[in-house]
Coordinates of C-alpha atoms in Angstrom, one line a residue:
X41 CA -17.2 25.7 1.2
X42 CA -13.4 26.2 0.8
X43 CA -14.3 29.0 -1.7
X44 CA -16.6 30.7 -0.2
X45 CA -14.1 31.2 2.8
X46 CA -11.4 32.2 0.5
X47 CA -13.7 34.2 -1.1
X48 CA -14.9 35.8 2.6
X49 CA -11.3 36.2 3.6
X50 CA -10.4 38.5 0.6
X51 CA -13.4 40.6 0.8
X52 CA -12.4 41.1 4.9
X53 CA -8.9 42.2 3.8
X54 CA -10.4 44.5 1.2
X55 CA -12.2 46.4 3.4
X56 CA -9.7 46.4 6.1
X57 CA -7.5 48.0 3.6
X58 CA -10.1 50.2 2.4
X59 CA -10.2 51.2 6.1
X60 CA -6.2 51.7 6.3
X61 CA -6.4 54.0 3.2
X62 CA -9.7 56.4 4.4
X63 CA -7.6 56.7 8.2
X64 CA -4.4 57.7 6.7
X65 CA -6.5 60.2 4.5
X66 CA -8.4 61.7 7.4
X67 CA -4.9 62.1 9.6
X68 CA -3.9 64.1 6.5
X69 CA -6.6 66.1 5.6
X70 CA -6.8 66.7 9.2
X71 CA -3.8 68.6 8.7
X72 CA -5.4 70.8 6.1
X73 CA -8.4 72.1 8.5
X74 CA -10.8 69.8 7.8
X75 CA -12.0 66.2 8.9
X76 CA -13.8 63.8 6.6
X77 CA -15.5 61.7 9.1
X78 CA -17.4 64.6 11.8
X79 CA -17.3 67.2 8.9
X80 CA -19.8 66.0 6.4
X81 CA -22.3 69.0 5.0
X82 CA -22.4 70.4 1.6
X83 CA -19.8 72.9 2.3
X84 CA -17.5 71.0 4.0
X85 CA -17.8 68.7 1.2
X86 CA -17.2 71.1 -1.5
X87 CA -13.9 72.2 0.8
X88 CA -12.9 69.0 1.0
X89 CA -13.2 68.4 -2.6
X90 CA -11.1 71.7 -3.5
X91 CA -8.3 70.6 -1.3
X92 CA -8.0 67.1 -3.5
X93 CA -8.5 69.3 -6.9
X94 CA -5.7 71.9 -5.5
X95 CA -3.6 68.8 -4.7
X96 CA -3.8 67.0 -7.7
X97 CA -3.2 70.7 -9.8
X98 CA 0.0 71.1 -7.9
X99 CA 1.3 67.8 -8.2
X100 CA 1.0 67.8 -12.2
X101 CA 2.4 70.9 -12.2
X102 CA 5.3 70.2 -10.2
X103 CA 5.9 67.5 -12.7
X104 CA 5.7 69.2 -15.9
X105 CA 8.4 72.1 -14.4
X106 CA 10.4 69.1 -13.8
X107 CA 10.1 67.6 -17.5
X108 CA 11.2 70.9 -18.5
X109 CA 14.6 70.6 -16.6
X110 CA 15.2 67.4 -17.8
X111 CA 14.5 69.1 -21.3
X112 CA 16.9 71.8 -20.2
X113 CA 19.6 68.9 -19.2
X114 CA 19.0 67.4 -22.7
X115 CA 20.2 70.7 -24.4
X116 CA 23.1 71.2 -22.3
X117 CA 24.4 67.7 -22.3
X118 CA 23.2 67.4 -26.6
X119 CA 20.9 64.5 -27.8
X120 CA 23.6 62.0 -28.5
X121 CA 25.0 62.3 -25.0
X122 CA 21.2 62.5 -23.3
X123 CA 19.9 59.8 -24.8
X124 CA 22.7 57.8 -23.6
X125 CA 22.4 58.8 -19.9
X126 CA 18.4 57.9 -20.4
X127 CA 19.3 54.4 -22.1
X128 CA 21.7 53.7 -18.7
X129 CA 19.5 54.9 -16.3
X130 CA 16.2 52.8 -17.5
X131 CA 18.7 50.1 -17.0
X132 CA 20.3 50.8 -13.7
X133 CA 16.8 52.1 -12.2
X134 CA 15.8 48.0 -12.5
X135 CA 19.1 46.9 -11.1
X136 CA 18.5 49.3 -7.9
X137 CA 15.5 48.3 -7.6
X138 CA 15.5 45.0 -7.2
X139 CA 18.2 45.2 -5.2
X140 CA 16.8 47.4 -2.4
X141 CA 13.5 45.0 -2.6
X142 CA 15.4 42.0 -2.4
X143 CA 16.7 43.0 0.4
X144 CA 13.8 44.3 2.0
X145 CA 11.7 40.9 1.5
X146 CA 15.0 39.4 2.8
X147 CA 14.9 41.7 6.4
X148 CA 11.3 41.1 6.9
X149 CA 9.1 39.1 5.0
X150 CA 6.9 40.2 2.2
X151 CA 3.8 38.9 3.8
X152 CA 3.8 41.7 6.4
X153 CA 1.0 42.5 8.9
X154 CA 0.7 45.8 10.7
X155 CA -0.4 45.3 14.4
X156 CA -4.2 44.7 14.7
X157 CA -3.9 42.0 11.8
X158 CA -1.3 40.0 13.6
X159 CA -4.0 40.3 16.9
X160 CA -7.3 39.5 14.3
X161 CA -6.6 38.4 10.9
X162 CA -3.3 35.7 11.6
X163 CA -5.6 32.9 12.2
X164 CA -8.6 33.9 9.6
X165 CA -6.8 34.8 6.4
X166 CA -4.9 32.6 4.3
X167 CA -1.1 33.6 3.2
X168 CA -2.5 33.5 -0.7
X169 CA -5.6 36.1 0.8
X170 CA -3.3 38.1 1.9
X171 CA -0.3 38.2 -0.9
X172 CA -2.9 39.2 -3.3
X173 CA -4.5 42.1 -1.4
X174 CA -0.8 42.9 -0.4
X175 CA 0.2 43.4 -4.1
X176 CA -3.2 44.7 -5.4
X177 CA -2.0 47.9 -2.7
X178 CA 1.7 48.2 -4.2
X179 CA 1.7 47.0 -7.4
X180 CA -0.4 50.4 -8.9
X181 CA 1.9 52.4 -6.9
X182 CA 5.3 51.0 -8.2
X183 CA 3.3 50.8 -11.8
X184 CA 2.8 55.1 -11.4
X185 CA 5.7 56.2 -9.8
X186 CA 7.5 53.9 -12.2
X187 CA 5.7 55.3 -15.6
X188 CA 6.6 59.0 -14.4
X189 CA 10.0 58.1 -13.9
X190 CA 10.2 56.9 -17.5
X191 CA 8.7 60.0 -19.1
X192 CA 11.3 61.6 -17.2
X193 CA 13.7 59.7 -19.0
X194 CA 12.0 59.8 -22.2
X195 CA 12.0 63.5 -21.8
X196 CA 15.4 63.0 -21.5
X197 CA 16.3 61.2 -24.3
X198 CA 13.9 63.4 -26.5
X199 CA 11.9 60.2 -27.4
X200 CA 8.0 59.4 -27.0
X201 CA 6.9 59.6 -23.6
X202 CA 4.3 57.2 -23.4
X203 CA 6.4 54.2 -24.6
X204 CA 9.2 55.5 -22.4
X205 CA 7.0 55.6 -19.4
X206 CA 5.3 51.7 -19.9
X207 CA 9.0 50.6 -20.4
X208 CA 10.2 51.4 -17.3
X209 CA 6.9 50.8 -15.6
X210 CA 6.5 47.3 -16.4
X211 CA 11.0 46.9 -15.8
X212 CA 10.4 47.9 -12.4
X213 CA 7.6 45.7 -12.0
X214 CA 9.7 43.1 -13.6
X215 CA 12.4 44.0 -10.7
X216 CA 10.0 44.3 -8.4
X217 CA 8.0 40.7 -8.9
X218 CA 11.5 38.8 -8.9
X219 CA 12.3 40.3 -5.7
X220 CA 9.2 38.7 -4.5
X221 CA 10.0 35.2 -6.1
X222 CA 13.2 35.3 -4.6
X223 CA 12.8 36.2 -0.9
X224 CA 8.8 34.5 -0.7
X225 CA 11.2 30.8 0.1
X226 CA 12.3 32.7 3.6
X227 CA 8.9 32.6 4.4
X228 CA 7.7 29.3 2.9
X229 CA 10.8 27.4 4.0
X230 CA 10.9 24.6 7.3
X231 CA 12.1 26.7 10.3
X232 CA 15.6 23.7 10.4
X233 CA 16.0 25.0 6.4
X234 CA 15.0 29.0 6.8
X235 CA 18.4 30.1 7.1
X236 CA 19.8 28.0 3.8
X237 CA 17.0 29.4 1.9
X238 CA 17.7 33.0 3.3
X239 CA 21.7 32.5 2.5
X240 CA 20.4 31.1 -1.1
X241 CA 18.2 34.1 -1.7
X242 CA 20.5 36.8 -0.8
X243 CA 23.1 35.4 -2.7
X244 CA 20.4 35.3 -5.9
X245 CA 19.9 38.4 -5.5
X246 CA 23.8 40.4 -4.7
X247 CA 24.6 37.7 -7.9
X248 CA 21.4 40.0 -9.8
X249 CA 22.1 43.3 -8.7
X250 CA 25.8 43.3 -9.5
X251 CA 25.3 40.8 -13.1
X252 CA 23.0 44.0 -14.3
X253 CA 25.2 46.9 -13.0
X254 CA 28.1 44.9 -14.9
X255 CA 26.0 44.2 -18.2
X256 CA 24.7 47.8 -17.8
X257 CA 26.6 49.2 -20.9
X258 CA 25.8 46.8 -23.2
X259 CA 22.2 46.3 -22.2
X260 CA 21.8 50.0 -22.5
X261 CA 23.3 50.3 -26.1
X262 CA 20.9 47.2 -26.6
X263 CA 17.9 49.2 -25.6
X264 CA 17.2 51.7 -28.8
X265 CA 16.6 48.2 -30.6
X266 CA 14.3 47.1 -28.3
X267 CA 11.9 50.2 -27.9
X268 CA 12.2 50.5 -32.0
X269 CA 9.9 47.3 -31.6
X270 CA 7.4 49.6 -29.8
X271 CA 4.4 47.8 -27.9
X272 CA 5.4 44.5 -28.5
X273 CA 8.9 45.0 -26.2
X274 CA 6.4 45.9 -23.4
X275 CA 3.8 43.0 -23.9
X276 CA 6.8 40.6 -23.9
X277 CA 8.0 42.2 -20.8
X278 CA 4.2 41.7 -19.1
X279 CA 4.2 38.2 -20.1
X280 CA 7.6 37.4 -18.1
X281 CA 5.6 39.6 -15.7
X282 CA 2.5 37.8 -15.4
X283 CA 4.8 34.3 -15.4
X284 CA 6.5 35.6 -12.3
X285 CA 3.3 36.6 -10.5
X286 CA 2.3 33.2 -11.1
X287 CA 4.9 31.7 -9.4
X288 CA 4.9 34.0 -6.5
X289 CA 1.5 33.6 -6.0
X290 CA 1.7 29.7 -5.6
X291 CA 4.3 29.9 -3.8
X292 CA 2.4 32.5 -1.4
X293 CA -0.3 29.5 -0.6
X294 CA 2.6 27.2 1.2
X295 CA 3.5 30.9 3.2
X296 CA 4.1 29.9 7.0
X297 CA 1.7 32.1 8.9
X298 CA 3.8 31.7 12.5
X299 CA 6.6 33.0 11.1
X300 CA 5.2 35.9 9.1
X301 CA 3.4 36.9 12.4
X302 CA 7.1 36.7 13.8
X303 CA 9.0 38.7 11.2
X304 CA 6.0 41.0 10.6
X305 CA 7.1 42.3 14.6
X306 CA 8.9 45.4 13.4
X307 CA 7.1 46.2 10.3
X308 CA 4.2 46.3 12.8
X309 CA 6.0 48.7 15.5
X310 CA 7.3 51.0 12.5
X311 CA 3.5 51.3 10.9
X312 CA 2.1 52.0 14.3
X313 CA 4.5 55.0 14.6
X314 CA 4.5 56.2 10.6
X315 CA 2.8 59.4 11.2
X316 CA 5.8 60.1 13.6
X317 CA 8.3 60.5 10.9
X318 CA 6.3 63.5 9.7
X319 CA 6.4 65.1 12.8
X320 CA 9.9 64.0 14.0
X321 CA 12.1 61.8 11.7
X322 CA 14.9 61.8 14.7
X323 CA 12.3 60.5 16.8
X324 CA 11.3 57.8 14.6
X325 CA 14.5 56.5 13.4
X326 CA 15.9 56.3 16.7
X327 CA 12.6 54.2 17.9
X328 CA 13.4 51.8 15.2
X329 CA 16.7 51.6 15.9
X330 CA 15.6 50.9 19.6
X331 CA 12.9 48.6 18.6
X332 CA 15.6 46.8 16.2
X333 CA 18.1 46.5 18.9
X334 CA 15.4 44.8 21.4
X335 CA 14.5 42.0 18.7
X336 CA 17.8 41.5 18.1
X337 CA 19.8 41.4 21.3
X338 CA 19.2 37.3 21.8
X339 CA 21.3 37.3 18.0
X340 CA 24.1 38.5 18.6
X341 CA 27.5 37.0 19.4
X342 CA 30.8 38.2 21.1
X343 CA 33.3 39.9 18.3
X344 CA 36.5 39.2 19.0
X345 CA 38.6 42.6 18.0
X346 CA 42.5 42.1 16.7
X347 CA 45.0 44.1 18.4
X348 CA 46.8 47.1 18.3
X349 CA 45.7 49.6 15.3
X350 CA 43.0 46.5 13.8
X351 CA 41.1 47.0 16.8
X352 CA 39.1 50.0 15.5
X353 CA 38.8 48.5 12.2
X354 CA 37.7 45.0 13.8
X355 CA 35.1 47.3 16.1
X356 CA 33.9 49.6 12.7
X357 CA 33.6 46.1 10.7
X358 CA 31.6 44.7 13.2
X359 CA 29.6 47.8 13.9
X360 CA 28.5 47.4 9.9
X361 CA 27.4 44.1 10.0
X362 CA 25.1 44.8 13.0
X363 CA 23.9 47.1 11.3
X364 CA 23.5 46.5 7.7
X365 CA 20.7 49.2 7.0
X366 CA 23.9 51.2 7.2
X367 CA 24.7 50.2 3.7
X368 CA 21.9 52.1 2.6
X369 CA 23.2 55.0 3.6
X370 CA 26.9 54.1 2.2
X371 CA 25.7 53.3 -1.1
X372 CA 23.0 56.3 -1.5
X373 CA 26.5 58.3 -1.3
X374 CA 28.8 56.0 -2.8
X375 CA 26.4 54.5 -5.7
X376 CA 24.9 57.7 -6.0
X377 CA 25.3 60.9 -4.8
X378 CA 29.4 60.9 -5.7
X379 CA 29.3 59.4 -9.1
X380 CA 26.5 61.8 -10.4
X381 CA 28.6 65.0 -9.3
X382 CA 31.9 63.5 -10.8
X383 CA 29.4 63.4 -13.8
X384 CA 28.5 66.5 -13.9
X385 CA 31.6 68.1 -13.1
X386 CA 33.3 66.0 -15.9
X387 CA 30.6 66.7 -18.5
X388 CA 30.0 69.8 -17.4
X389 CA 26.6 70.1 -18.9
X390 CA 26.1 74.2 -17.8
X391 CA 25.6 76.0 -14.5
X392 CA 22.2 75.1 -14.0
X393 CA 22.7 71.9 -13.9
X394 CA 25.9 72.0 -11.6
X395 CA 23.6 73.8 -9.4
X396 CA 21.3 71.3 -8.8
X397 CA 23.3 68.5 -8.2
X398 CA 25.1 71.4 -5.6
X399 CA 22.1 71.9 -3.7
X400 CA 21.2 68.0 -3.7
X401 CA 24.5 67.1 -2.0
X402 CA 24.3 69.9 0.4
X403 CA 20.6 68.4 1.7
X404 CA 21.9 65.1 1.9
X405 CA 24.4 66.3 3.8
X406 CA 21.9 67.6 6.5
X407 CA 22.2 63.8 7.9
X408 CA 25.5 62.5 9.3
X409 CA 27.3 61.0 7.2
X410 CA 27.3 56.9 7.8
X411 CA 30.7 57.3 7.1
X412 CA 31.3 59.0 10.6
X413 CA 29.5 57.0 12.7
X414 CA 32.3 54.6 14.3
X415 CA 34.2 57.8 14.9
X416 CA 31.1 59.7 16.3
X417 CA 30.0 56.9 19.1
X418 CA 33.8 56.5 19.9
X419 CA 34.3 60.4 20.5
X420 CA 30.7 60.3 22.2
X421 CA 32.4 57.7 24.7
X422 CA 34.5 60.0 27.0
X423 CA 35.9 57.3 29.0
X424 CA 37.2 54.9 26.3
X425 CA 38.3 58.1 24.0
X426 CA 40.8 59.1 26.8
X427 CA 42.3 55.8 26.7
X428 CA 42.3 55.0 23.0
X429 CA 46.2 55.7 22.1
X430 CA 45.2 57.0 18.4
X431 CA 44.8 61.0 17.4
X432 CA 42.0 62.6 16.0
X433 CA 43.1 61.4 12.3
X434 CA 44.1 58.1 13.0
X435 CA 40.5 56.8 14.6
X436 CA 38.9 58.7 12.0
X437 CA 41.1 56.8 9.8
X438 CA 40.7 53.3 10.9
X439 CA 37.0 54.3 12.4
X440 CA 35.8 55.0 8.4
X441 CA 37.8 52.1 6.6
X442 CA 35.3 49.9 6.1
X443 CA 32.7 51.9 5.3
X444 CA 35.0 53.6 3.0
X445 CA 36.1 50.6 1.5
X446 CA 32.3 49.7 0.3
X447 CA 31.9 53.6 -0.7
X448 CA 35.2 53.9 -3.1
X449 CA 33.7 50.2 -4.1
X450 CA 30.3 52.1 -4.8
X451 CA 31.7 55.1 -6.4
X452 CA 34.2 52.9 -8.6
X453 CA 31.8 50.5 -10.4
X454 CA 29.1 52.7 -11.0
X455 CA 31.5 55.9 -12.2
X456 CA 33.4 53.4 -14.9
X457 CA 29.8 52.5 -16.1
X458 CA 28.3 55.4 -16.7
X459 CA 31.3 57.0 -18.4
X460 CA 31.5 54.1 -20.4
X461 CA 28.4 54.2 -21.3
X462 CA 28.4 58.2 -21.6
X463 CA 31.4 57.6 -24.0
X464 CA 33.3 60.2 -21.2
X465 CA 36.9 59.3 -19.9
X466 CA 36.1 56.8 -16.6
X467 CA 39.2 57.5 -15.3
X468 CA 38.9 61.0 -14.1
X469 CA 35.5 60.4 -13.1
X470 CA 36.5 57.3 -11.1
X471 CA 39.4 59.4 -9.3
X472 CA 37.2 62.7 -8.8
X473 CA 34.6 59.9 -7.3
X474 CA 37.5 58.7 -4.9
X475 CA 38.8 62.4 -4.1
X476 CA 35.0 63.5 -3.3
X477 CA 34.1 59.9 -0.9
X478 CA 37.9 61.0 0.6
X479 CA 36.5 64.7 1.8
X480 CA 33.6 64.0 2.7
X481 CA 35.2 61.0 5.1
X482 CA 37.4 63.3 6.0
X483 CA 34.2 66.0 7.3
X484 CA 33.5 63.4 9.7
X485 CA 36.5 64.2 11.8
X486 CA 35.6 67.8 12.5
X487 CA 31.9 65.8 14.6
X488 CA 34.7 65.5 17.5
X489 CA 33.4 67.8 20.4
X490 CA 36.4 67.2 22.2
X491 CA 38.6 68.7 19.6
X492 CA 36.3 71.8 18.0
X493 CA 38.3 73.0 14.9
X494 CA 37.8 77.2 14.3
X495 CA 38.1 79.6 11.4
X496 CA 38.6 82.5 13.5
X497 CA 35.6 82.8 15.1
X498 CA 33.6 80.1 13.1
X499 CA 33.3 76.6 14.6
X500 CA 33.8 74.0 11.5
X501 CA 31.1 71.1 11.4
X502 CA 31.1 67.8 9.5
X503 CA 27.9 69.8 7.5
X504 CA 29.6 73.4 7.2
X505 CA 32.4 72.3 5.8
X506 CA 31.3 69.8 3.7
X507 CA 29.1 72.0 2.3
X508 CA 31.1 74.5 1.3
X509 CA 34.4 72.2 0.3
X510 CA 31.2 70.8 -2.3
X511 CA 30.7 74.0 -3.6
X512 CA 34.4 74.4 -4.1
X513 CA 34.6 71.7 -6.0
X514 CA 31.7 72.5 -8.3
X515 CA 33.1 75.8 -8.9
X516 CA 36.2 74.8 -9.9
X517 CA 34.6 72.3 -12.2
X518 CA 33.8 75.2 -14.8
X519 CA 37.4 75.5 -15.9
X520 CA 38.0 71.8 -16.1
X521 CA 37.5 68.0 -14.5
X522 CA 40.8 68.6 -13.6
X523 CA 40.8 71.7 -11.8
X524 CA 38.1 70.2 -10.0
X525 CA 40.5 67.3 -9.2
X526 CA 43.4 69.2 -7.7
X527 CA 40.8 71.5 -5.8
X528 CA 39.5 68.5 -4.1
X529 CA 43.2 67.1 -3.8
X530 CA 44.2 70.5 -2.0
X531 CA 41.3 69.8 0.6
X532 CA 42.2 66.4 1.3
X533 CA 45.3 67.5 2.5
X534 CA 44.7 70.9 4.0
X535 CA 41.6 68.8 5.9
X536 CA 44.0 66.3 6.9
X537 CA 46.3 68.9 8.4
X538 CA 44.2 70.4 9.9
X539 CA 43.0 67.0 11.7
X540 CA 45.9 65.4 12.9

């Protein structure tokens, strides 16, 4: 009887799931002119069927013009230096990712039900139902987009693709199943016990993250040896794979189903609104910052600020622990957005490549910065501005410390590794890192509609200039890291002048 349930309750999720996948298909094809539900003749059929071909067509070829860049990469930067970069990246791309997993099975738990499961499936379905159909959805999609990225890297290091991409594939997987065994105690643990085992888990996982971003050198010069082994390094690797979804899977069947219902609250609000964030991503990230604000009101506990000029940096300290998806945004710029243009402007691999990275910055840069933010709500506040006895430069200052602190922190570690491991000199790159988190802080300060700043006629923006101080930077990087240094000096201070 109890398997026939369990067997019931796994073929319900599978078609709900099946169900999921044909909606979200039919919303986008919809887009495309045509539905797949009303519109059902041979002809629409047939239409229907050239819109997945021409899909499918475009993606492959989108992804061979990008092998050949990364083929163009691996003649400008030479095979030595190439395969290298390759060997650190399959290393740090692990490290990331079980980093950002971690702590998204941390925030909510892995278990997650979207809205009309919590209201029909909470009290039919067993936790152990559900982690399996869970990870039978994600696992084949971290498994492809995971392979791809390896035979981008394989491309890179001028080495066979297949084994390149069935490395990485079964690392991330690797990554991606410990995060599960780590953070799946949150949800199994007594509600007295929840936070220990949350505080336990995080710590396993910051110890994780940083131990491989430490060992990355030495693991990546470890690597050639391993792949010189061939299929058996990747059949080792599944082993330790399928060992860990053993373990997550047990502990899955002790899962408590209150509390997934509970932390599954937001994931729920955020799916019900997904298609938004096609439409609008403004709209959508401020509802789930709203939505995050409203579940977590009750948490929160009076700050008490220090006095005198630690008051802002007591206030922009406690603004990033509220909100710790902040980091994200921090790190992508810190970890690595920075570092890889201090790279490339050290190596200086050709034009081309300079180029890219140029126009990757500048659409990241589309965004306010995270390291603004403080400075932004304080200068949106009219009535405490006027009474805040600091100028322009000096909130900006104490506003962006501590979220400068974790980017220079960011842009340290991961420059020093990579130029270690790149056999380039880390100290340049490290203070070209600094310069760059330094201007772009510095951007932030020109988001101040009370103080406008003008080139003649042109208003300066946070975007504008940071845009174009970038492409400074990169230009100057043709005749040397270290014109690129002083360059970037020069608009710290001219920026800073212009700010106080």
């Amino acid at each position: 009887m109890g398997g026939s349930t369990c067997g019931g309750g796994l073929r319900t999720l599978v078609r709900l799931e099946r169900r999921h996948v044909r909606a979200n298909a039919r919303f986008l094809l919809f887009a495309a002119g045509t539905d797949i539900d009303e519109e059902r003749d041979l002809l629409d059929r047939a239409y229907q069927l050239y819109l997945l071909i021409f899909m499918a067509v475009s993606l492959t070829l989108s992804f061979a013009q990008v092998l050949d860049l990364a083929g163009q990469l691996r003649d400008a930067l030479g095979v030595a230096v190439s395969a290298r970069l390759a060997h650190l990246l399959l290393v740090l791309a692990p490290a990331a990712g079980l980093v950002a997993w971690g702590v998204s099975d941390l925030r909510e738990t892995p278990l997650r039900l979207a809205a009309p499961d919590i209201t029909w499936l909470a009290r039919v379905v067993r936790p152990e139902e559900l982690f399996v159909v869970r990870l039978l959805r994600d696992l084949p999609c971290v498994a492809l987009v995971s392979a791809l990225g390896g035979a981008l890297l394989g491309e890179i290091a001028s080495a066979h693709l297949g084994l390149w991409a069935a490395a990485c594939a079964v690392l991330m997987l690797t990554a991606r199943l410990f995060a599960l065994d780590t953070a799946l105690p949150r949800s199994v643990a007594e509600p007295r016990r929840r936070r220990a085992a949350t505080v336990v888990a995080s710590a396993i996982v910051a110890a994780s993250g940083l131990a491989l971003l430490l060992a990355a050198g030495p693991l990546a010069a470890l690597l050639p040896w391993a792949l010189s082994l061939g299929v058996y390094s990747v059949v080792v690797v599944l082993l330790v794979d399928l060992l860990l979804l053993g373990m997550a899977g047990n502990r899955s069947c002790y899962a408590d189903m209150a509390f997934v219902v509970d932390d599954s609250e937001l994931y729920a609000a955020r799916r019900s609104m997904r298609f938004l964030a096609l439409a609008d991503s403004n709209a959508y990230k401020e509802a789930c910052r709203r939505r995050r604000a409203q579940r977590n009101r009750r948490a929160r506990r009076t700050w008490r600020f220090r006095p005198g000029r630690l008051a802002p940096v007591s206030h922009a300290f406690a603004s990033l622990v509220r909100r710790p998806s902040a980091l994200l945004g921090l790190l992508s710029v810190g970890g690595l957005l920075v570092p890889m243009g201090a790279l490339v402007m050290t190596l200086r691999p050709g034009v081309g490549v300079t180029l890219c990275w140029l126009v990757c910055a500048c659409l990241a840069l589309r965004e306010p910065l995270e390291l603004g933010h403080v400075f932004r709500e304080d200068c949106r506040n009219r009535l405490v501005r006027s009474l805040l006895p600091f100028g322009r430069l000096g909130l900006l200052v104490l506003d962006a410390l501590p979220a400068l602190v974790v980017t220079l922190a960011a842009s340290c570690a991961v420059s020093v590794a990579c130029a270690a491991a790149l056999g380039t000199d880390a100290l340049t790159v490290a203070l070209l890192s600094c310069a760059l988190d330094a201007l772009l802080a510095l951007s932030c300060g020109l988001d101040d509609p009370a103080a406008p700043v003008r080139l003649g006629s042109v208003l300066l923006t946070s975007f504008s200039f940071g845009a174009v101080a970038l492409v400074a930077v990169g230009l100057a990087s043709l005749l040397g890291a270290t014109s690129a240094l002083a360059c970037a000096a020069l608009l710290v201070v001219l920026l800073a002048r212009a700010l106080r």
